[in-house]
PDB file of C-alpha atoms in Angstrom:
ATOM      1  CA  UNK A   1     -36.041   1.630  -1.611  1.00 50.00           C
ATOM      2  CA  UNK A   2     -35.575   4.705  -3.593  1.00 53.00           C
ATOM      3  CA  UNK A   3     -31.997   5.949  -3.542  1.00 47.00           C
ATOM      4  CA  UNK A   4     -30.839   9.587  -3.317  1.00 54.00           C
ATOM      5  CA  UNK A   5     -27.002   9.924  -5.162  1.00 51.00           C
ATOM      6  CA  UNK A   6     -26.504  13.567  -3.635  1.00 54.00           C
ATOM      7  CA  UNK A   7     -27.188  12.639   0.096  1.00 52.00           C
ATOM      8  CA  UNK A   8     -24.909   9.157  -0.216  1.00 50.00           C
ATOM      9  CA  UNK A   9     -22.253  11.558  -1.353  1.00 55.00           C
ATOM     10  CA  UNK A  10     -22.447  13.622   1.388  1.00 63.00           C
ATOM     11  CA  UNK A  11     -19.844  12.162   2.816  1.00 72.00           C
ATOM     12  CA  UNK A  12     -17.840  10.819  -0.094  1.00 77.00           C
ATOM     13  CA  UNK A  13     -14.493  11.150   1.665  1.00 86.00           C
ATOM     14  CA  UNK A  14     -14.646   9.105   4.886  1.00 88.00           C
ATOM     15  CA  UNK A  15     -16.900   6.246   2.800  1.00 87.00           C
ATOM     16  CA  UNK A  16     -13.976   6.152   0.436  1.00 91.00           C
ATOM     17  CA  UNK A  17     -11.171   5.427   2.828  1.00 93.00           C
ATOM     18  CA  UNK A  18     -12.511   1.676   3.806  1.00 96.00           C
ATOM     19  CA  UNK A  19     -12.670   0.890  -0.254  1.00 96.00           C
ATOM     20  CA  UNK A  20      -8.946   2.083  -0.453  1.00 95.00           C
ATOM     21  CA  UNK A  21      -7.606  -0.004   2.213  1.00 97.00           C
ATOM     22  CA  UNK A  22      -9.704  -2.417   0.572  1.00 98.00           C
ATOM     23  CA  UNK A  23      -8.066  -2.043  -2.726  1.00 97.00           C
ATOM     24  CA  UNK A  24      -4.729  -1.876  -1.188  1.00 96.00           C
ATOM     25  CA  UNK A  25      -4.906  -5.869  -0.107  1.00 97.00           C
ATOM     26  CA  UNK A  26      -5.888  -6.785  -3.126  1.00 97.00           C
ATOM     27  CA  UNK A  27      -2.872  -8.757  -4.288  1.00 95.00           C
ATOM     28  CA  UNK A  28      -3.613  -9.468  -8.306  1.00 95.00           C
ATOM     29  CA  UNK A  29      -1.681  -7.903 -11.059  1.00 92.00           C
ATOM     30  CA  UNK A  30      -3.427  -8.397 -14.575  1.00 95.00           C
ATOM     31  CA  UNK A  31      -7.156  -9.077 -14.108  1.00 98.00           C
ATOM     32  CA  UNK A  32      -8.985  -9.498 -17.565  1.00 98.00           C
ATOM     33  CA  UNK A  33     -12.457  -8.575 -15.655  1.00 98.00           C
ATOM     34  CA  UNK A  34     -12.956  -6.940 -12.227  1.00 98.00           C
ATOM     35  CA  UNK A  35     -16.359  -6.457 -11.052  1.00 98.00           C
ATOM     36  CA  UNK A  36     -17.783  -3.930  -8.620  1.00 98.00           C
ATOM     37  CA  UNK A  37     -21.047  -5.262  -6.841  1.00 98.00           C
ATOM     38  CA  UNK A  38     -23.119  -2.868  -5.476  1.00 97.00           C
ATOM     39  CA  UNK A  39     -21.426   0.415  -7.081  1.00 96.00           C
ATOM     40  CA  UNK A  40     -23.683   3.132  -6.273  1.00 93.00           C
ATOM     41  CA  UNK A  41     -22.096   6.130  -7.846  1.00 92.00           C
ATOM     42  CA  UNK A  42     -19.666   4.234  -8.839  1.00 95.00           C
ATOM     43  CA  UNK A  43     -16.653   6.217  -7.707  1.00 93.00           C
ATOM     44  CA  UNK A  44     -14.964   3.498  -6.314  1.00 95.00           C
ATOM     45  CA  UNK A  45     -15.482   1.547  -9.337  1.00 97.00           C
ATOM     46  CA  UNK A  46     -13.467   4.358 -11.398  1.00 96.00           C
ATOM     47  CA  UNK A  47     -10.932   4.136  -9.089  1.00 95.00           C
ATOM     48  CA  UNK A  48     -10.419   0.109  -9.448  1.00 97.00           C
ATOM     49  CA  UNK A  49     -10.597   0.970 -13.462  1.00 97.00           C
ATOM     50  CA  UNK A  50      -7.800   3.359 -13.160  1.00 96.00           C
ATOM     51  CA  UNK A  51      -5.548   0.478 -11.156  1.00 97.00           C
ATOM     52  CA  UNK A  52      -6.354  -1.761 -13.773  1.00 97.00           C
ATOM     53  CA  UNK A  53      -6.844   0.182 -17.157  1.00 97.00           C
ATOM     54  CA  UNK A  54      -6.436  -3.426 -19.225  1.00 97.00           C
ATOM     55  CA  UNK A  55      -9.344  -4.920 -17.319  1.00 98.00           C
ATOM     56  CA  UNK A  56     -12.814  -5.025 -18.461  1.00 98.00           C
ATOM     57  CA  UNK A  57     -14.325  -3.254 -15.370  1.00 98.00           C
ATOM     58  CA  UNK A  58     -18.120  -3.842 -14.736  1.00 98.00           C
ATOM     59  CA  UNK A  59     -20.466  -1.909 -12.589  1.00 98.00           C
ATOM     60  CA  UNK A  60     -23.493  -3.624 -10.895  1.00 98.00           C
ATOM     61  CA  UNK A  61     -26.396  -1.798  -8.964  1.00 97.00           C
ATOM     62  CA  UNK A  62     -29.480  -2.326  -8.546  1.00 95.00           C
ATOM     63  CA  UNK A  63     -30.758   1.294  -8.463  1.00 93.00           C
ATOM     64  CA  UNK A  64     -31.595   3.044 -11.472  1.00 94.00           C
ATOM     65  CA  UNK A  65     -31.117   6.315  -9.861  1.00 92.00           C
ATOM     66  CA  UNK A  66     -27.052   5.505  -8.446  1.00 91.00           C
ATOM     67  CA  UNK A  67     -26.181   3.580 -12.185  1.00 96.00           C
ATOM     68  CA  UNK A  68     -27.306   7.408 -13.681  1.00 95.00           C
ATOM     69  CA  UNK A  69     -25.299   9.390 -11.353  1.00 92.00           C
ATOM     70  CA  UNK A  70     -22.237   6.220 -12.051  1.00 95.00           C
ATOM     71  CA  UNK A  71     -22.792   6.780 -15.995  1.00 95.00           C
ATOM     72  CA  UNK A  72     -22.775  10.426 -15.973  1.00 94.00           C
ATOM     73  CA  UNK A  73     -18.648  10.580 -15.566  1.00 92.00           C
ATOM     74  CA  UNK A  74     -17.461   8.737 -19.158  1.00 93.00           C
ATOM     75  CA  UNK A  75     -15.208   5.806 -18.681  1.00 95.00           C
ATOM     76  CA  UNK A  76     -15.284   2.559 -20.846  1.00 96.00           C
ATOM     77  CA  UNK A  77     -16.722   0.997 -17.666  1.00 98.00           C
ATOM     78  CA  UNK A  78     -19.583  -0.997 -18.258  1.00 98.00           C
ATOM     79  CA  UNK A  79     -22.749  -0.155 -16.159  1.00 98.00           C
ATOM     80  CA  UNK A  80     -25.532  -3.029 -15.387  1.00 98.00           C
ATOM     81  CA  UNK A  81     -28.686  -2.772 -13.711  1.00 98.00           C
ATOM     82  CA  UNK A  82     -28.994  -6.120 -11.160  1.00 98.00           C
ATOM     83  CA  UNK A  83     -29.448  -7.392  -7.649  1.00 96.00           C
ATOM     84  CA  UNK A  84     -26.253  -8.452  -6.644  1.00 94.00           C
ATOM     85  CA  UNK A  85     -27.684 -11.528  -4.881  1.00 95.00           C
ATOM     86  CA  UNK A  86     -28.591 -13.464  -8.317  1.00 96.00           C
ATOM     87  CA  UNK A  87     -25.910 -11.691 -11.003  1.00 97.00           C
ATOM     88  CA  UNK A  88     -24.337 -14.048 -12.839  1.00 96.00           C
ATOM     89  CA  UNK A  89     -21.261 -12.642 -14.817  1.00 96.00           C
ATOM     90  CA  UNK A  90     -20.832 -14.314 -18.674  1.00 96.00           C
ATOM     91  CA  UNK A  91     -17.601 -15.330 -17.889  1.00 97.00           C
ATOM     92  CA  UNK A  92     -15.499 -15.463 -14.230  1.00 98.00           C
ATOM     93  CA  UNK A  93     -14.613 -12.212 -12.527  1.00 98.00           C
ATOM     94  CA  UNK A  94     -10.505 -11.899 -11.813  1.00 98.00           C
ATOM     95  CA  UNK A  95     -11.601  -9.428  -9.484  1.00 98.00           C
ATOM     96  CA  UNK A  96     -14.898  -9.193  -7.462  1.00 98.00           C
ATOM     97  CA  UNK A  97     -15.096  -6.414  -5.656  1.00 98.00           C
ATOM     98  CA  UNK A  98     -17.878  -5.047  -2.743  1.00 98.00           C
ATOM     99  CA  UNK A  99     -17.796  -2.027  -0.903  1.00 96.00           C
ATOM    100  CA  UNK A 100     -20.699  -1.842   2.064  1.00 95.00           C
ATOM    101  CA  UNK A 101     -23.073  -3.404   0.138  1.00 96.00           C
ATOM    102  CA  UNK A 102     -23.798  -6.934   1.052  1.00 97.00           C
ATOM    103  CA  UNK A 103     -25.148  -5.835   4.224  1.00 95.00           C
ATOM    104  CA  UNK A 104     -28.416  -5.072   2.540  1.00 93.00           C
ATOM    105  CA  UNK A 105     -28.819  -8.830   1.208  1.00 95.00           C
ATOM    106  CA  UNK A 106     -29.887 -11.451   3.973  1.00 93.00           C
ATOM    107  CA  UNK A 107     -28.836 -15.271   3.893  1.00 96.00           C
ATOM    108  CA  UNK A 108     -25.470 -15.107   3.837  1.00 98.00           C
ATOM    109  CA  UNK A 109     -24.616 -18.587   4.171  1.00 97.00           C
ATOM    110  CA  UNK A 110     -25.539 -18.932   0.512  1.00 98.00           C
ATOM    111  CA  UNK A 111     -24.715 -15.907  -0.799  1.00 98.00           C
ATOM    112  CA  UNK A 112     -21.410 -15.811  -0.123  1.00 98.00           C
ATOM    113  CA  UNK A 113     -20.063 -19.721  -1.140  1.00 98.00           C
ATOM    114  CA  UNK A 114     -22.527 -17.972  -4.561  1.00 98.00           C
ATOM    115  CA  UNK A 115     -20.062 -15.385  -4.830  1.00 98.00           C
ATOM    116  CA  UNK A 116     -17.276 -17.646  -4.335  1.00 98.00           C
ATOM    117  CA  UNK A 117     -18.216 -19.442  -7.423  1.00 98.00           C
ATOM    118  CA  UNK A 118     -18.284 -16.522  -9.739  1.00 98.00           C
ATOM    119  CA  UNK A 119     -14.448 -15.799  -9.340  1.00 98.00           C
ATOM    120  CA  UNK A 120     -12.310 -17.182 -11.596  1.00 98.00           C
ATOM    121  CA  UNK A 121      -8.958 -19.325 -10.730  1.00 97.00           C
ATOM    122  CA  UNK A 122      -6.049 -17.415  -9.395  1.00 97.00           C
ATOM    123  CA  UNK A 123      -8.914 -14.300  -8.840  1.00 98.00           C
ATOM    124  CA  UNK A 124      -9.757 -12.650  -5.687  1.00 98.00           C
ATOM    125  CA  UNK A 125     -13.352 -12.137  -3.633  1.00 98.00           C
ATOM    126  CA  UNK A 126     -12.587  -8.989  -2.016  1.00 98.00           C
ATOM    127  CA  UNK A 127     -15.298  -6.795   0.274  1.00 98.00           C
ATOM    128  CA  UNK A 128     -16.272  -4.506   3.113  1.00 98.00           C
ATOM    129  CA  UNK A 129     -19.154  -4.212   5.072  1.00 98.00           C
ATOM    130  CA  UNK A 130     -20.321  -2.001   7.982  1.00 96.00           C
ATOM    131  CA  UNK A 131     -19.844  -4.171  11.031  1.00 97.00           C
ATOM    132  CA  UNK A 132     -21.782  -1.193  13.074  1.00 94.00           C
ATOM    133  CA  UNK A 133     -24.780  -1.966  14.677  1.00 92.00           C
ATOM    134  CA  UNK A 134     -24.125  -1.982  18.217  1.00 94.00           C
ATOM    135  CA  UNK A 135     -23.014   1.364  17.699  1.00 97.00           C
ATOM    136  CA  UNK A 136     -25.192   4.254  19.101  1.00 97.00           C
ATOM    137  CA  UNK A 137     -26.332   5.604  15.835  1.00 97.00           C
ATOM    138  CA  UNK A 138     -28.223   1.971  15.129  1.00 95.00           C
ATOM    139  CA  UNK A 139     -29.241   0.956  18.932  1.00 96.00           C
ATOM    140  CA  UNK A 140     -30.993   4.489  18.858  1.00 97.00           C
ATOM    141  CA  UNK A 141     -32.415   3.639  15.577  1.00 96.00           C
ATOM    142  CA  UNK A 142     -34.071   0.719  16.252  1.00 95.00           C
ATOM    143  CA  UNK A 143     -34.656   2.074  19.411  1.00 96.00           C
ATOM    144  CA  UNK A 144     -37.194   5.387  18.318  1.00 97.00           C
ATOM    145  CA  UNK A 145     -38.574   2.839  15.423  1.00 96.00           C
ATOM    146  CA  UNK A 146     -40.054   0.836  18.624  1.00 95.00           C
ATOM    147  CA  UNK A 147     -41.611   3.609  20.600  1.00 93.00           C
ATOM    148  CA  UNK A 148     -43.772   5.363  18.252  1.00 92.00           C
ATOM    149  CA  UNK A 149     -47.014   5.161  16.206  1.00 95.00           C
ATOM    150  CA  UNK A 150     -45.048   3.823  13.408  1.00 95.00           C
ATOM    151  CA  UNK A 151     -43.935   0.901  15.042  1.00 96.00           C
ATOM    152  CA  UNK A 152     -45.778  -1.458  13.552  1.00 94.00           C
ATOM    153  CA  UNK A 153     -44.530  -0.385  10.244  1.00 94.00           C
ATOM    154  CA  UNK A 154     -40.640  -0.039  10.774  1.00 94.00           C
ATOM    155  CA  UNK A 155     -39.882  -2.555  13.470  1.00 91.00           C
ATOM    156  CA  UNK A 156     -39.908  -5.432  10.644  1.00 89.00           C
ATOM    157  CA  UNK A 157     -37.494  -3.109   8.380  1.00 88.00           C
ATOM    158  CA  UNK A 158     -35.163  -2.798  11.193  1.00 81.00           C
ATOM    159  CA  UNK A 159     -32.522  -5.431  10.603  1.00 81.00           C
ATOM    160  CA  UNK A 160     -31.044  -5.002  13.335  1.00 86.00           C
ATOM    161  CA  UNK A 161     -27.830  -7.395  12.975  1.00 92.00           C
ATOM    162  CA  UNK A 162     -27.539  -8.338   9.156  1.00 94.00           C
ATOM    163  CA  UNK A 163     -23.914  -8.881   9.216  1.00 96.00           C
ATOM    164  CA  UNK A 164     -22.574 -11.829  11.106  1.00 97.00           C
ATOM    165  CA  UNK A 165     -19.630 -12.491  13.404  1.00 95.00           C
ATOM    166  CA  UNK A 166     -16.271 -11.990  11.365  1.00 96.00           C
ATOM    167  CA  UNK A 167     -15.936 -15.871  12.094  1.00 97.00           C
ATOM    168  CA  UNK A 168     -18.305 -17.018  10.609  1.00 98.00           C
ATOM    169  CA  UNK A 169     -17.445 -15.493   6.971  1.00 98.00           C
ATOM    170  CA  UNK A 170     -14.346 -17.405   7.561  1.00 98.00           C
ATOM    171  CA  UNK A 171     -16.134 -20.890   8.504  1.00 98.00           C
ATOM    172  CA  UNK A 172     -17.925 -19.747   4.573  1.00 98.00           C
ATOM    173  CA  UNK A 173     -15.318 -19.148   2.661  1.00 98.00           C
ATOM    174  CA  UNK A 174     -11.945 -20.938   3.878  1.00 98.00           C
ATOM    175  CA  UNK A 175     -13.460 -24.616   2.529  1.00 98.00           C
ATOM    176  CA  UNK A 176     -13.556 -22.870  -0.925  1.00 98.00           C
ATOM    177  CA  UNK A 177     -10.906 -20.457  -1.000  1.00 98.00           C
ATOM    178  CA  UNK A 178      -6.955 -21.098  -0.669  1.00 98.00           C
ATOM    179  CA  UNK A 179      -6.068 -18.042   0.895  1.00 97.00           C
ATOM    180  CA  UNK A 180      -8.691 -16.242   3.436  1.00 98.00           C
ATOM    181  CA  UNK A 181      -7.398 -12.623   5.041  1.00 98.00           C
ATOM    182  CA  UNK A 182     -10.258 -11.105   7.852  1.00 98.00           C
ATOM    183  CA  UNK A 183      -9.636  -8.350   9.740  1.00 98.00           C
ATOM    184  CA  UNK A 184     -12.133  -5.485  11.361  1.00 98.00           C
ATOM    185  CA  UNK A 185     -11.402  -1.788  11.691  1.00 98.00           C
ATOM    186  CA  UNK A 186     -12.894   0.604  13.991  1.00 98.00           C
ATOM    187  CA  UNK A 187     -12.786   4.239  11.946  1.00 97.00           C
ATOM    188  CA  UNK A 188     -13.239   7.526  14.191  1.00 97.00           C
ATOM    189  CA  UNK A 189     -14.725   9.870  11.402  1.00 96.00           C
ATOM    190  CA  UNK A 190     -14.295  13.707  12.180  1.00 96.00           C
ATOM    191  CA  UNK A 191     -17.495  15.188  11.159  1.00 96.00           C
ATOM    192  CA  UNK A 192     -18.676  19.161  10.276  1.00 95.00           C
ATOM    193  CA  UNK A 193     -22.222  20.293  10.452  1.00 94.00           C
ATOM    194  CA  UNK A 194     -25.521  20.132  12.855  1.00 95.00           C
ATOM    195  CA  UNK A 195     -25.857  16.563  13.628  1.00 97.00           C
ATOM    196  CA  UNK A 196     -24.136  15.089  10.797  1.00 97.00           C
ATOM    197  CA  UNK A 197     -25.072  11.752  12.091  1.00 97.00           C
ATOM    198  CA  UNK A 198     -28.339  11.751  11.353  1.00 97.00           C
ATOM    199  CA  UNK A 199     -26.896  12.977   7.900  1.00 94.00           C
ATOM    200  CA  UNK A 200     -24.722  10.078   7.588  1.00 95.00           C
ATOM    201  CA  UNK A 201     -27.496   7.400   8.523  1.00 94.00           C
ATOM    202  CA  UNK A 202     -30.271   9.383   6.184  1.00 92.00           C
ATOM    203  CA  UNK A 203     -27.770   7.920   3.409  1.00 87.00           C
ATOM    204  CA  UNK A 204     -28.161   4.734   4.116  1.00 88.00           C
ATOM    205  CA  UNK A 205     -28.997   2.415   6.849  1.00 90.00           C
ATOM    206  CA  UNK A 206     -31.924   4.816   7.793  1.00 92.00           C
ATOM    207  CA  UNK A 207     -33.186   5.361   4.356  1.00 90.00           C
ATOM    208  CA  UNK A 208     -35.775   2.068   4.267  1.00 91.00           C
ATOM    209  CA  UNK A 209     -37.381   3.446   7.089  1.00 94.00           C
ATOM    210  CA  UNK A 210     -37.986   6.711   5.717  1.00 93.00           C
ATOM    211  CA  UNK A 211     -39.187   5.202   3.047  1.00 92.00           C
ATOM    212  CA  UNK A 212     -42.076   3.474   4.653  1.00 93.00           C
ATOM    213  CA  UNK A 213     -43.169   6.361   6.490  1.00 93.00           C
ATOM    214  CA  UNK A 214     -46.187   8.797   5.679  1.00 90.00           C
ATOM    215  CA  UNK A 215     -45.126  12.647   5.748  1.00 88.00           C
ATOM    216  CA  UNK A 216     -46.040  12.918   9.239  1.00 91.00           C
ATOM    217  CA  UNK A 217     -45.038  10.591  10.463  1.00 95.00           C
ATOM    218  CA  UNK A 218     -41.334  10.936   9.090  1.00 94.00           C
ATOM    219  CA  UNK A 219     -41.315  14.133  10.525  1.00 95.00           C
ATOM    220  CA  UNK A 220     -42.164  12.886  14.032  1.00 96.00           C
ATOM    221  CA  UNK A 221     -39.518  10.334  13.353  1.00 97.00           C
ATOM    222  CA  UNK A 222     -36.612  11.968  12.124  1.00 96.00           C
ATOM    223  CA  UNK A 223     -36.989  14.668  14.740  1.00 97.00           C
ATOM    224  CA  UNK A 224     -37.440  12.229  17.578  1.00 97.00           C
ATOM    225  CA  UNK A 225     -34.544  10.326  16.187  1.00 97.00           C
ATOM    226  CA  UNK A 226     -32.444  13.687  15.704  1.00 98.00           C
ATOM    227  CA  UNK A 227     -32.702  14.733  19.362  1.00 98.00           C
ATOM    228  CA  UNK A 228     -31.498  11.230  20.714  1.00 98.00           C
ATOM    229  CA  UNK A 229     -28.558  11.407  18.375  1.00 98.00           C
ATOM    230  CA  UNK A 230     -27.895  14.700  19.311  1.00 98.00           C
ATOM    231  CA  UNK A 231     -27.400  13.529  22.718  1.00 98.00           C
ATOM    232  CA  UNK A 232     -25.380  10.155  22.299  1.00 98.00           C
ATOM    233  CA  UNK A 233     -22.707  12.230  19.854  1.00 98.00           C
ATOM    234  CA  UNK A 234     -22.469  16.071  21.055  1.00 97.00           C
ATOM    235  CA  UNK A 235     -20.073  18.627  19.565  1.00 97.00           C
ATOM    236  CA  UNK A 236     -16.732  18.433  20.818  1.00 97.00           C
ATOM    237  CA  UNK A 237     -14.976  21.702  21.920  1.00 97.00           C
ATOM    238  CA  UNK A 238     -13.853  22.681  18.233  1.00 97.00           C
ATOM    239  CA  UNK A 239     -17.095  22.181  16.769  1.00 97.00           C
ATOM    240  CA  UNK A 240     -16.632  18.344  14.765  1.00 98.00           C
ATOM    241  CA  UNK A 241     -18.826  15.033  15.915  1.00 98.00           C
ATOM    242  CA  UNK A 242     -16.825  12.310  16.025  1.00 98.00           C
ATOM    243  CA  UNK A 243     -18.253   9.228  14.646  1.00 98.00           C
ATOM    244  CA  UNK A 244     -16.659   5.728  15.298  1.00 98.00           C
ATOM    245  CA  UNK A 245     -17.853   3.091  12.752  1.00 97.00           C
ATOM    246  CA  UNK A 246     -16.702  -0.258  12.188  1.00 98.00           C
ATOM    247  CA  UNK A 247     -16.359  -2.335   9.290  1.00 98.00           C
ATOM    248  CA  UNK A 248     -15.628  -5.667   8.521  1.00 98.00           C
ATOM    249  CA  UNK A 249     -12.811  -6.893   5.495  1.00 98.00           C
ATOM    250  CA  UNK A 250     -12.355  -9.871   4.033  1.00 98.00           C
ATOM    251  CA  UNK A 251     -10.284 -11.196   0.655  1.00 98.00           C
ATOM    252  CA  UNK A 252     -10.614 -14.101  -0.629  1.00 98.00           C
ATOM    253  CA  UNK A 253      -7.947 -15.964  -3.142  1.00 98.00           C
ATOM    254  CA  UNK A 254      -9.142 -18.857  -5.165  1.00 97.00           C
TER     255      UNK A 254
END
């Protein structure tokens, strides 16, 4: 899957807000090393530099074309190139921080106790992930990748429900950890624009299927998925979409 910086970026603002409240649970005062997995641009990352300016702050991606856009603002941060579900730090992260990420990797029930072990003492696992796919915006999606010529194609790429019940993170991570902190929150986004959901979900979760698509048949696609969209999130009376999306949090202390 071939990333596009510009498009993510879109909508900077509202997929910055879950990182912050992220950031601001994130009880640790002098990491040596804090590590961002899954840093795309990496704005976030600057952001968790700047709280810690003594820290050696890492950046890990696995797209080429993200870690450029990341590199192109200077900072001392450090940028590497690697699939977050087999990086292995050189020494302990204080910090190890993931921002809607982890919802592209699959089994779970190794990857996080993995993660677990790559924190040192005292540090903190901390991460977000979209907890949306019951929503509208991914029942459609899965919905128009059934009904059409391409079927065959995109119905495997689907995913339909990669992230798991909030409970069972916990089940994961409270044998390992000696403080665990879960919560979900539901975020009502205030959007501008013609159908800035599609916008939104061109970003990200509907970017693999796009992907895998033939010209014409992406055009078929996107428009059939535009007009059901359209319909499940009209214009309100001043002209904004609003766009619920939920996310689930969890911090782990060690």
């Amino acid at each position: 899957m071939v990333w596009d910086p510009k498009l993510y970026s879109t909508f900077a603002t509202p997929r910055l807000r879950p990182a912050l409240d992220l950031m601001g649970q994130i009880a640790v005062e002098n990491p040596a090393r804090v590590a961002d997995l899954g840093c795309g641009t990496g704005n976030v990352t600057q952001i968790l530099a700047q709280r810690w300016p003594q820290a050696q702050t890492m950046g890990i991606d696995s797209s080429a074309e993200m870690l450029a856009a990341a590199a192109q603002t200077p900072s001392a941060i450090t940028w590497v190139q690697a699939d977050a579900a087999t990086w292995t730090p050189a020494e302990k992260a204080d910090v190890l921080f993931s921002n809607a990420a982890l919802q592209w990797l699959g089994g779970h029930d190794q990857l996080f106790p993995r993660l677990a072990g790559l924190v040192a003492p005292g540090g903190v696992l901390a991460l977000q992930m979209p907890h949306n796919h019951y929503a509208a915006s991914h029942t459609i999606m899965a919905e128009t990748a059934a009904s059409g010529p391409w079927a065959e194609t995109l119905v495997p790429l689907a995913r339909r429900f990669p992230v798991s019940d909030v409970t069972v993170y916990h089940d994961l991570l409270a044998p390992l950890a000696s403080q665990v902190d879960l919560w979900e929150t539901e975020y009502l986004h205030v959007l501008d624009g013609d159908n800035p959901v599609v916008r939104w979900t061109m970003g990200t979760a509907l970017r693999p299927l796009l992907d895998a698509m033939p010209d014409p048949w992406r055009a078929q696609f996107l428009a059939e998925y535009s007009k059901r969209i359209a319909a499940a999130y009209p214009r309100r009376a001043d002209g904004k979409t609003l766009f619920a999306f939920r996310r689930i949090f969890m911090v782990a202390r060690f």
